[in-house]
CSV table of N, CA and C in Angstrom, one decimal:
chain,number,residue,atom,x,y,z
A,26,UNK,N,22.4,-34.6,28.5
A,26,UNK,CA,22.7,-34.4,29.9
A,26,UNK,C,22.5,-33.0,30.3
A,27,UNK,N,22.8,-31.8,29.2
A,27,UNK,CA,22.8,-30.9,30.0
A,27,UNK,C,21.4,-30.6,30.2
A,28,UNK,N,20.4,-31.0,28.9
A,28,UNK,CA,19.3,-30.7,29.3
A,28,UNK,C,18.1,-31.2,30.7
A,29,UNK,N,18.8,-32.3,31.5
A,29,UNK,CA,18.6,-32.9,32.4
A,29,UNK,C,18.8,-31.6,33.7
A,30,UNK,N,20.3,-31.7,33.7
A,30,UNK,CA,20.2,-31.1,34.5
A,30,UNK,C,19.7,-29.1,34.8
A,31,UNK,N,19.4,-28.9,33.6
A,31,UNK,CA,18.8,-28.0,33.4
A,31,UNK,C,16.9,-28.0,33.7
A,32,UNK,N,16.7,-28.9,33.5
A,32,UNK,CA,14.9,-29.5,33.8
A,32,UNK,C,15.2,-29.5,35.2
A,33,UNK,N,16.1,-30.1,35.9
A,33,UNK,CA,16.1,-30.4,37.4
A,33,UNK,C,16.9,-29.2,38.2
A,34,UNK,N,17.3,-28.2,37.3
A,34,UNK,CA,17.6,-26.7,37.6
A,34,UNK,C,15.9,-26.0,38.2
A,35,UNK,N,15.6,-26.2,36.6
A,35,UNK,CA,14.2,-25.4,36.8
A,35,UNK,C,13.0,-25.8,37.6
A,36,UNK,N,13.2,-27.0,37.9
A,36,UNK,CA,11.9,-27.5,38.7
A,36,UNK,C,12.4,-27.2,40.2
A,37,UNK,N,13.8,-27.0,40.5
A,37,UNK,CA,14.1,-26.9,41.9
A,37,UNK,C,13.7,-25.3,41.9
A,38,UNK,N,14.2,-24.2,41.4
A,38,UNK,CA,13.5,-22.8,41.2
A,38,UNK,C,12.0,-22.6,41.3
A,39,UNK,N,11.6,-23.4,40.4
A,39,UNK,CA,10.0,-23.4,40.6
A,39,UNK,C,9.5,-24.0,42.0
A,40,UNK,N,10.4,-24.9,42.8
A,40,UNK,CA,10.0,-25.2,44.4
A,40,UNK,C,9.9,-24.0,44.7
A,41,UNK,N,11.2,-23.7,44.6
A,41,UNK,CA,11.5,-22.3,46.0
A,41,UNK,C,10.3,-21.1,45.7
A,42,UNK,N,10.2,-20.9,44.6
A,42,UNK,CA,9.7,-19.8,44.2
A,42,UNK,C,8.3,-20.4,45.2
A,43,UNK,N,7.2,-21.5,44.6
A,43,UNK,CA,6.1,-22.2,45.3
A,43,UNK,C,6.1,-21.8,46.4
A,44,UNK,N,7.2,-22.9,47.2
A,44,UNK,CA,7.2,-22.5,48.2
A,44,UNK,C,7.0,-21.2,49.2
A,45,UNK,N,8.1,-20.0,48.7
A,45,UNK,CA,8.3,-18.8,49.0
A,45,UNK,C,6.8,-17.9,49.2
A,46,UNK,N,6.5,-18.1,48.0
A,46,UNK,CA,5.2,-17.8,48.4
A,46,UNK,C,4.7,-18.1,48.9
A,47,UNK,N,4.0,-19.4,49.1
A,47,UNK,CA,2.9,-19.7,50.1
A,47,UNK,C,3.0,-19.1,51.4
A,48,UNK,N,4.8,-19.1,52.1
A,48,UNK,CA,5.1,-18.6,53.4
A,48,UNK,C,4.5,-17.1,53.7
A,49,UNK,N,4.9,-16.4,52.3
A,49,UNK,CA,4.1,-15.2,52.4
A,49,UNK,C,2.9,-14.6,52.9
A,50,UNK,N,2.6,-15.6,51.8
A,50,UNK,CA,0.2,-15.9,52.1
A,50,UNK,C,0.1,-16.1,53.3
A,51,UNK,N,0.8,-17.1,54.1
A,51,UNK,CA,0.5,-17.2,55.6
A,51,UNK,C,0.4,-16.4,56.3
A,52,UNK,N,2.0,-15.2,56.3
A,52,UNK,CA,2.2,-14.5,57.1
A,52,UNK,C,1.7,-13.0,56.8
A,53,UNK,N,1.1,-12.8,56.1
A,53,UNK,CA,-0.1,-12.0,55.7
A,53,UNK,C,-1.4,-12.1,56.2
A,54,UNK,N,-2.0,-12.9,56.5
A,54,UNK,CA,-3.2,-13.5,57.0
A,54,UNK,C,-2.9,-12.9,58.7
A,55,UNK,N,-4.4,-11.4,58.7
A,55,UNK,CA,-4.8,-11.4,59.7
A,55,UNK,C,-5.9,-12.2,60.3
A,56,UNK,N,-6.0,-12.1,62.1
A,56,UNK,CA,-7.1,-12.8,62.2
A,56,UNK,C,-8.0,-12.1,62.7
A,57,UNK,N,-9.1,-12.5,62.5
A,57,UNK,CA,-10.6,-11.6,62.7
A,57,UNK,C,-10.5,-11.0,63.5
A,58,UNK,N,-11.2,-9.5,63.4
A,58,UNK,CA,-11.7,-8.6,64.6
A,58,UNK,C,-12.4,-9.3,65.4
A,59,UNK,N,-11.8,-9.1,67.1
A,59,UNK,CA,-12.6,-9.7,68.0
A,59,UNK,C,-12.4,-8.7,69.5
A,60,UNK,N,-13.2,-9.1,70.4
A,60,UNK,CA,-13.1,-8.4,71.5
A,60,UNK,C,-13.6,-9.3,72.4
A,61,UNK,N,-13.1,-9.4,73.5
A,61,UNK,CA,-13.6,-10.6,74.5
A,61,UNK,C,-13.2,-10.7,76.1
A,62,UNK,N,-14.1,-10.8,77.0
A,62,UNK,CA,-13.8,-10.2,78.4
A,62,UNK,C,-14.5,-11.3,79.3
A,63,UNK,N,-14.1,-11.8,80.4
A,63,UNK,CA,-14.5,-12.6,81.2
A,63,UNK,C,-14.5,-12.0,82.4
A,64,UNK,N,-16.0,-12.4,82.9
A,64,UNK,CA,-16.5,-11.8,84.6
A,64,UNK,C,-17.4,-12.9,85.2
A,65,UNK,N,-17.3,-13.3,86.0
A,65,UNK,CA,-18.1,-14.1,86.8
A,65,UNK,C,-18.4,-15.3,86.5
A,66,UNK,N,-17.3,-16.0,85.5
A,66,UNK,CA,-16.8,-17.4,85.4
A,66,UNK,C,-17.5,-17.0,83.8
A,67,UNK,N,-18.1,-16.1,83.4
A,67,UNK,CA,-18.5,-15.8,81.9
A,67,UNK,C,-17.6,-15.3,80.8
A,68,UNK,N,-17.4,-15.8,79.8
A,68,UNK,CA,-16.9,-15.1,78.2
A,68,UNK,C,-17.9,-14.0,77.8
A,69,UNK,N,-17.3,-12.7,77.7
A,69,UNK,CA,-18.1,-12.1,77.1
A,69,UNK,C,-17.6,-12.1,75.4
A,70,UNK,N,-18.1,-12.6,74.5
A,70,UNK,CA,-17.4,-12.5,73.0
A,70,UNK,C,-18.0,-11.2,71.9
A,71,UNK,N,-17.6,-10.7,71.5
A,71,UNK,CA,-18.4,-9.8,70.5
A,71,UNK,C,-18.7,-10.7,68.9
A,72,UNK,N,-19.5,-10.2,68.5
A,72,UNK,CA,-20.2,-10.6,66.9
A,72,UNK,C,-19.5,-9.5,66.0
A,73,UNK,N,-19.2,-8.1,66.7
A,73,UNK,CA,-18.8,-7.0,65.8
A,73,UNK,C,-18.2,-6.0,66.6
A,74,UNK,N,-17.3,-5.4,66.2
A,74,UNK,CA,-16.9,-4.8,67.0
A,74,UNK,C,-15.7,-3.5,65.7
A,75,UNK,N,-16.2,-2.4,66.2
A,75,UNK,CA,-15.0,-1.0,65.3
A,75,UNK,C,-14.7,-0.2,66.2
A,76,UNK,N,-13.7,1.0,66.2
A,76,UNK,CA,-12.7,1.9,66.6
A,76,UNK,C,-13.1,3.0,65.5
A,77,UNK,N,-12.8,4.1,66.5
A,77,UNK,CA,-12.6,5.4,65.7
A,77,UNK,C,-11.6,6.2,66.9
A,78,UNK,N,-10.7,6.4,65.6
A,78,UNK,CA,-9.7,7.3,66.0
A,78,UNK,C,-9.9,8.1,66.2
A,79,UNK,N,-9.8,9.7,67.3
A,79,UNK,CA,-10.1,11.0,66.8
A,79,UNK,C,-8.8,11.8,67.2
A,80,UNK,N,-8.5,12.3,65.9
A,80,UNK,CA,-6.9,12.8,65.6
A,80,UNK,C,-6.9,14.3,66.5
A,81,UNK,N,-7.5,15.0,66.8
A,81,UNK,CA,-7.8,16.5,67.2
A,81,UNK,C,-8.0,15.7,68.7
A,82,UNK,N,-8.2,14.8,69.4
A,82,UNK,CA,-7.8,14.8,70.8
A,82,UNK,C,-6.8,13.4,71.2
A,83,UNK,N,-6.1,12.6,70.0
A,83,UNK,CA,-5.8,11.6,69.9
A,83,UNK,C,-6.1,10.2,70.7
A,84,UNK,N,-7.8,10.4,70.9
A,84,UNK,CA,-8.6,9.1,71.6
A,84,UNK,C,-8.6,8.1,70.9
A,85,UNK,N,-8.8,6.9,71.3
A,85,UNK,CA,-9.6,5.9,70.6
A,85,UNK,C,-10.8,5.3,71.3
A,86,UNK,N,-11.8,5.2,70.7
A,86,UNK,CA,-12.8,4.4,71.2
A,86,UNK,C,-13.4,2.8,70.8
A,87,UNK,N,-13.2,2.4,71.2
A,87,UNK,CA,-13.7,0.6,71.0
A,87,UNK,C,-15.3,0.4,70.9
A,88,UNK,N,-16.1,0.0,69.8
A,88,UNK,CA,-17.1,-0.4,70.5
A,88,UNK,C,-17.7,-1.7,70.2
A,89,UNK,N,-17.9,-2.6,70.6
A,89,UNK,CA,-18.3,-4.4,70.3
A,89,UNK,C,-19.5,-4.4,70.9
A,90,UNK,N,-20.5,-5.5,70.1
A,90,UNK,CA,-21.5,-5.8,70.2
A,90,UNK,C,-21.6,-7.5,70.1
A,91,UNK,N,-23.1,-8.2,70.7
A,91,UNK,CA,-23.1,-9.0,70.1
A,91,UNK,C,-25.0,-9.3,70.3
A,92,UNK,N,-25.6,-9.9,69.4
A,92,UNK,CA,-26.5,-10.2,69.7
A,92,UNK,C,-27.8,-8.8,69.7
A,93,UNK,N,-27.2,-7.8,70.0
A,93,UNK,CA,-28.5,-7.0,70.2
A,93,UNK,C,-27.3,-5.7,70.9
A,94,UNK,N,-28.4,-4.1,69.8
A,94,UNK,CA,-27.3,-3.1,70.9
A,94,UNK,C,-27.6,-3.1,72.3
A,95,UNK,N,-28.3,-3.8,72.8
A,95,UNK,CA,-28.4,-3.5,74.7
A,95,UNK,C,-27.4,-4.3,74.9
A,96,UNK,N,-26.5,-5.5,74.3
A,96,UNK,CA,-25.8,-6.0,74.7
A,96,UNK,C,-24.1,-5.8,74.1
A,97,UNK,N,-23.4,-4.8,74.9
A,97,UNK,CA,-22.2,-4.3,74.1
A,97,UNK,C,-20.8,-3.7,75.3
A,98,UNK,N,-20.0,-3.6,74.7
A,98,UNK,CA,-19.0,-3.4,75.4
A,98,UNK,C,-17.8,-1.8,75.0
A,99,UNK,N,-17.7,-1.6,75.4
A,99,UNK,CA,-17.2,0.2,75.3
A,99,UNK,C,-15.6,0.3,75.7
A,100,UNK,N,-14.8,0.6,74.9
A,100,UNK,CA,-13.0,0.6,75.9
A,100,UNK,C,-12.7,1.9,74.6
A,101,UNK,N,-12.2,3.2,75.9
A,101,UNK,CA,-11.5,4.3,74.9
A,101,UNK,C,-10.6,4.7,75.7
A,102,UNK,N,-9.6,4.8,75.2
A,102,UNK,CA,-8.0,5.2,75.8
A,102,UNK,C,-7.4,6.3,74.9
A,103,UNK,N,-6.0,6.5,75.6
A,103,UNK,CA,-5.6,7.7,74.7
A,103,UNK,C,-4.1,7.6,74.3
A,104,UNK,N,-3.7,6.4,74.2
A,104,UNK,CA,-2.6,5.8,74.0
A,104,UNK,C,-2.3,5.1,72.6
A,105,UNK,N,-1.3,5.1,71.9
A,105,UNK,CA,-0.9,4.0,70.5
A,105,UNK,C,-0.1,3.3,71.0
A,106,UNK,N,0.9,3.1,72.0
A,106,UNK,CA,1.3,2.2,72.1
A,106,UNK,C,1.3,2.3,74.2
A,107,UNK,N,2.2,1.2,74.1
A,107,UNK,CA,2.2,0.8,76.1
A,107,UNK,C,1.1,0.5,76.2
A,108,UNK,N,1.0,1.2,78.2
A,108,UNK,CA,0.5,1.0,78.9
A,108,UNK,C,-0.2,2.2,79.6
A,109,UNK,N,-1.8,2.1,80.0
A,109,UNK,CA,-2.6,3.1,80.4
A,109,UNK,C,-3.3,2.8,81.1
A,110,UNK,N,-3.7,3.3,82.5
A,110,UNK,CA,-4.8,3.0,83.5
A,110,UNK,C,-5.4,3.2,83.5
A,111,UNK,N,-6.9,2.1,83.5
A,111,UNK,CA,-8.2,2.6,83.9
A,111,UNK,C,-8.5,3.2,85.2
A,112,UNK,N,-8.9,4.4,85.0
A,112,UNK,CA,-9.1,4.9,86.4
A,112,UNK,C,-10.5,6.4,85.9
A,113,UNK,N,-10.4,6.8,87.2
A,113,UNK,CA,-11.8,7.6,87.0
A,113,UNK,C,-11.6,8.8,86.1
A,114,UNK,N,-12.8,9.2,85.5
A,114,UNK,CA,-13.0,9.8,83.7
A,114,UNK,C,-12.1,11.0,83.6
A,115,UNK,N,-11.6,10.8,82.7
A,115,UNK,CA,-10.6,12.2,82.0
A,115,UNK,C,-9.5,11.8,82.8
A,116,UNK,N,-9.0,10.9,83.2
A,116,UNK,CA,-7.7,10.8,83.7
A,116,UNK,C,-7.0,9.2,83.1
A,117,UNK,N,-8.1,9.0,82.2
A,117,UNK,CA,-7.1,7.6,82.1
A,117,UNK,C,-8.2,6.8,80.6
A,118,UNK,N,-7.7,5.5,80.6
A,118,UNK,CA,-8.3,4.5,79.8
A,118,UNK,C,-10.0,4.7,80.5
A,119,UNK,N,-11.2,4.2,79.7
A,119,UNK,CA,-12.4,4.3,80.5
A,119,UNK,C,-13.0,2.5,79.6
A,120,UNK,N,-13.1,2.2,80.6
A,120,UNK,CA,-14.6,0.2,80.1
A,120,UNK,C,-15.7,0.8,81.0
A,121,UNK,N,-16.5,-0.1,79.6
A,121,UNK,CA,-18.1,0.0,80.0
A,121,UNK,C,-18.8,-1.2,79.3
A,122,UNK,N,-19.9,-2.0,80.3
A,122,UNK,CA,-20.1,-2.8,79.4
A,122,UNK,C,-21.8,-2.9,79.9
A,123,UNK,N,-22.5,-3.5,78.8
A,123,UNK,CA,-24.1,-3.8,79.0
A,123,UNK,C,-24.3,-4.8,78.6
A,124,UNK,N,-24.7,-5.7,79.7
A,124,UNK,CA,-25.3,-6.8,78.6
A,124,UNK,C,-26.7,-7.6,79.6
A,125,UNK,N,-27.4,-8.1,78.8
A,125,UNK,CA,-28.7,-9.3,79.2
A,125,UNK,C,-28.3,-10.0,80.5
A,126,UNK,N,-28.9,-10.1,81.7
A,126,UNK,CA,-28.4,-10.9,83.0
A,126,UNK,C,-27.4,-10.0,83.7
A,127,UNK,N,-26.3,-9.5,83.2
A,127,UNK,CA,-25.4,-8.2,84.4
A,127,UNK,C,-25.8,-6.9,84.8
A,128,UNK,N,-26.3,-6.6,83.5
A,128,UNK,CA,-26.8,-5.3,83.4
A,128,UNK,C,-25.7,-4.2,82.6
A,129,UNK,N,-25.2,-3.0,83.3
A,129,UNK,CA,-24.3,-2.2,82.9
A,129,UNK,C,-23.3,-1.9,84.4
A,130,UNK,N,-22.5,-2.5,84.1
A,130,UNK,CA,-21.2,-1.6,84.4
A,130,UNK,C,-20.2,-0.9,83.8
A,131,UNK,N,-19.7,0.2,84.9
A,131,UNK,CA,-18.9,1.1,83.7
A,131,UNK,C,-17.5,1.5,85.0
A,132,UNK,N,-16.1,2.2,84.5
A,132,UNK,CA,-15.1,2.7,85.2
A,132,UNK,C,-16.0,4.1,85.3
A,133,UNK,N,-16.9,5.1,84.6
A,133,UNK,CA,-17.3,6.4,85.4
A,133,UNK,C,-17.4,6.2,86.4
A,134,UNK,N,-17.8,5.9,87.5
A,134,UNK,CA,-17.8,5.5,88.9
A,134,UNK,C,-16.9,5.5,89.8
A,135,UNK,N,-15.7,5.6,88.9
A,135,UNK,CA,-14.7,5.1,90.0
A,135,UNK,C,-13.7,6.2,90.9
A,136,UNK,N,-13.0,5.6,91.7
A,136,UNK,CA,-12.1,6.7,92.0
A,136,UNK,C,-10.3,5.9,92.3
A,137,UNK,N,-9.2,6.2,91.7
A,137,UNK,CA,-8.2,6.0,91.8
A,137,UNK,C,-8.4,5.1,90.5
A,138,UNK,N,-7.1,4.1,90.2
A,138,UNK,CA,-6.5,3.3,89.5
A,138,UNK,C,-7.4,1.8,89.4
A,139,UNK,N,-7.9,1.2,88.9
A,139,UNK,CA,-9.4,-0.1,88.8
A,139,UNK,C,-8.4,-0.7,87.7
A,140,UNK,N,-7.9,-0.4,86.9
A,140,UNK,CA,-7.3,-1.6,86.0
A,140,UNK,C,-5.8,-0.9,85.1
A,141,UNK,N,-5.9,-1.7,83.9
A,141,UNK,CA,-4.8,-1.3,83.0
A,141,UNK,C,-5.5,-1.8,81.7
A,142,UNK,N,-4.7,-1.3,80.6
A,142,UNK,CA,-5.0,-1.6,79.2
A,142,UNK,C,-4.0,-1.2,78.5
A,143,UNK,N,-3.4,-2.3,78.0
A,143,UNK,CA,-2.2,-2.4,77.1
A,143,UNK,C,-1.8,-2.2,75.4
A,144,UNK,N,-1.6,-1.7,75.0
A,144,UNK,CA,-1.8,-1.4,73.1
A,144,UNK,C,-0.7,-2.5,73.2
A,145,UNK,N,-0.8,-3.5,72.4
A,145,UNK,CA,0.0,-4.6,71.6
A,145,UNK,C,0.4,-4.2,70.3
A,146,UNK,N,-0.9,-3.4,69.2
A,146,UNK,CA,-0.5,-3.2,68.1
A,146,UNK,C,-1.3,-2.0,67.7
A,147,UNK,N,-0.5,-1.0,67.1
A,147,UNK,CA,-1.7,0.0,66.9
A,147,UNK,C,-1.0,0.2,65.5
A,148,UNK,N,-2.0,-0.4,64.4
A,148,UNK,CA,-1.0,-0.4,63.2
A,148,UNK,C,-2.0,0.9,61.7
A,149,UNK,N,-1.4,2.2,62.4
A,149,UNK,CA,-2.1,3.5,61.7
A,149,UNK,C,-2.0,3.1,60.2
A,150,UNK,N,-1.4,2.4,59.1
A,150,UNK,CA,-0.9,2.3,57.9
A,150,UNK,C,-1.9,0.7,57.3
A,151,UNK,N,-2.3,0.0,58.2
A,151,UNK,CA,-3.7,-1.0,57.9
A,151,UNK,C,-4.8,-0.5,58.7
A,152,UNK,N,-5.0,0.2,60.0
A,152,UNK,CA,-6.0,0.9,60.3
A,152,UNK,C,-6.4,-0.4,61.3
A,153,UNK,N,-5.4,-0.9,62.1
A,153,UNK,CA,-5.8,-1.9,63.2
A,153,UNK,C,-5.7,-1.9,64.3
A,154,UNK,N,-5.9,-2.2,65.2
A,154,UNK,CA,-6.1,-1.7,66.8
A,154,UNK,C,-5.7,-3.3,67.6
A,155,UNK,N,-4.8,-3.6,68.1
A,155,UNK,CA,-4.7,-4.5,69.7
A,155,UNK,C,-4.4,-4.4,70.9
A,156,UNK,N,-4.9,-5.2,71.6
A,156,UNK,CA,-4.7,-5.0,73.0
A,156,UNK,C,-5.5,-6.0,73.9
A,157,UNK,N,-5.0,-5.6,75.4
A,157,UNK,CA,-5.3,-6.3,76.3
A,157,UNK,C,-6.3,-5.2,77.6
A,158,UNK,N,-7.1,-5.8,78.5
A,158,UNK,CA,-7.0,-5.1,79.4
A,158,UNK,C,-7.7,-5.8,80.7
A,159,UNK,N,-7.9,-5.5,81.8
A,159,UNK,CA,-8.7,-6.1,82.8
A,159,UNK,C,-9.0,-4.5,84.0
A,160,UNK,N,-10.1,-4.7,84.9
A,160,UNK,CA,-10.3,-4.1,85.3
A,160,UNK,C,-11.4,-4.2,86.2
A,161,UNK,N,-11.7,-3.1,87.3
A,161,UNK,CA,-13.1,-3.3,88.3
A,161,UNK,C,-13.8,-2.7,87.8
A,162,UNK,N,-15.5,-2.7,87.8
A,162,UNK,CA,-15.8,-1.8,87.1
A,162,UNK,C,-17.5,-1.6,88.1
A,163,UNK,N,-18.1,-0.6,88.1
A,163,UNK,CA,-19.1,-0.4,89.1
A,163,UNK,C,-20.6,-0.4,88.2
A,164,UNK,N,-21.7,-0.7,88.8
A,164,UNK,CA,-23.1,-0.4,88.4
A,164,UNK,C,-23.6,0.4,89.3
A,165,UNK,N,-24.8,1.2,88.8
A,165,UNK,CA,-25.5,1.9,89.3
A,165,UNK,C,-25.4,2.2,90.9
A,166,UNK,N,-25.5,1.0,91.4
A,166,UNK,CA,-25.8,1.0,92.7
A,166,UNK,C,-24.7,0.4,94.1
A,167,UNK,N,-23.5,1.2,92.8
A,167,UNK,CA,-21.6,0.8,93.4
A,167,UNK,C,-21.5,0.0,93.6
A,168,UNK,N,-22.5,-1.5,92.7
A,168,UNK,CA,-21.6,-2.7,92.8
A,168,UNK,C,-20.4,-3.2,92.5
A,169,UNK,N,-19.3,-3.9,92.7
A,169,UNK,CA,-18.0,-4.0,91.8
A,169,UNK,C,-18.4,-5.4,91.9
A,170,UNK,N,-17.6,-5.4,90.2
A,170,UNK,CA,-17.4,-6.5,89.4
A,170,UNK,C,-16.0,-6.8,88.5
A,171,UNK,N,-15.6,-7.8,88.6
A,171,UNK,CA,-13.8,-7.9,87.8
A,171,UNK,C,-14.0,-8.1,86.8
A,172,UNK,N,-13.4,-7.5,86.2
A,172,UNK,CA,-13.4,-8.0,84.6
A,172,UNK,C,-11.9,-8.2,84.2
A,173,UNK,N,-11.6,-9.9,83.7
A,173,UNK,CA,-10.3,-9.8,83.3
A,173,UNK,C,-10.3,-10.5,81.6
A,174,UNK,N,-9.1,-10.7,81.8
A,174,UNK,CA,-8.6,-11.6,80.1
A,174,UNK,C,-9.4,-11.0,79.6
A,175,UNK,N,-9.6,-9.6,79.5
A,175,UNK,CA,-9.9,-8.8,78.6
A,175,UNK,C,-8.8,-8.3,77.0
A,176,UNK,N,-9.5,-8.6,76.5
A,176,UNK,CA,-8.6,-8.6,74.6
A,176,UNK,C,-9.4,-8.2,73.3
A,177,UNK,N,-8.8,-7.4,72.5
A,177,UNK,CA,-9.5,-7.2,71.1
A,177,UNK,C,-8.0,-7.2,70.2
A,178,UNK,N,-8.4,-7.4,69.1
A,178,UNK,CA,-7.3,-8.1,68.1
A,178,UNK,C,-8.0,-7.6,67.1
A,179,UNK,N,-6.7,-7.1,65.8
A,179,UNK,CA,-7.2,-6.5,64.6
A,179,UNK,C,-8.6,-5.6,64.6
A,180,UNK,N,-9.0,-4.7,65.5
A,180,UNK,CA,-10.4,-4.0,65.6
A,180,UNK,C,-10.0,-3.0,64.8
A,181,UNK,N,-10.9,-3.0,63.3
A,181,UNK,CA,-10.7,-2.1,62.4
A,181,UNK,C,-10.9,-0.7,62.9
A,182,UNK,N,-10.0,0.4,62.2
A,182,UNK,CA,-10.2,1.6,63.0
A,182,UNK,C,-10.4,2.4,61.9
A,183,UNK,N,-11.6,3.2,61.6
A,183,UNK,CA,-11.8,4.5,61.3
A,183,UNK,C,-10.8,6.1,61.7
A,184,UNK,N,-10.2,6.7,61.3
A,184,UNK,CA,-9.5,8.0,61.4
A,184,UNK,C,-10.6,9.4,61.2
A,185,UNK,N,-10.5,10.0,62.4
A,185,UNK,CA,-11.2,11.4,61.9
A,185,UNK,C,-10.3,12.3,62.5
């Protein structure tokens, strides 16, 4: 008997233990770097996309591509966590994007407050970058265009 309930000791430990872990594995599991912005009933998605930190003016810069460099998207702010406005250069968050069929728009153009961009996660100790943002943004020839459900998730970040 005792050995019975001793087998049915150890097999219930060896659940929990199983168990315990696998929750772990789960909740470890990042999900892919991504960046993605919608304008004109379009998804813009990236193929690739990295961040570099620069510690001497504490920027970050975003940059995603997909398909080809003429076709890419640009977000640099100066925040680790909250909330920061895109607005006109050296005063705020700055988007820029290029791609096949739109062309380029960018916030240099602008003047006052055109969006926001939110840090969800800025995790300096894995070297990852999240967030949100939406905004107006101009071309060449001061057209505006909206850009919303703008998002990037886990964008690996370089430190200089």
């Amino acid at each position: 008997m005792k050995k019975l309930k001793f087998a049915g000791l150890l097999l219930a430990a060896m659940t929990m233990i199983v168990a315990c872990s696998k929750d772990n594995d789960d909740e470890n599991k990042e999900e892919p770097a991504s960046l993605s912005v919608e304008y004109n009933g379009v998804t813009w998605e990236s193929t690739t996309v990295t961040a570099v930190y620069t510690s001497a003016n504490g920027s970050t810069s975003i940059s995603a591509s997909r398909n080809s460099p003429s076709d890419q998207v640009a977000v640099s702010f100066s925040i680790t966590t909250g909330t920061e406005e895109i607005t006109e250069p050296g005063e705020g968050a700055m988007f820029s994007i290029s791609t096949p069929g739109l062309g380029t728009y960018t916030t240099l153009f602008v003047n006052g407050v055109v969006g926001e961009l939110t840090i969800t996660k800025y995790d300096m100790e894995k070297k990852l970058v999240s967030g949100t943002f939406h905004c107006r943004a101009k071309n060449f020839d001061y057209d505006v265009v909206e850009f919303t459900n703008g998002q990037f998730t886990n964008v690996p970040v370089t430190i200089y």
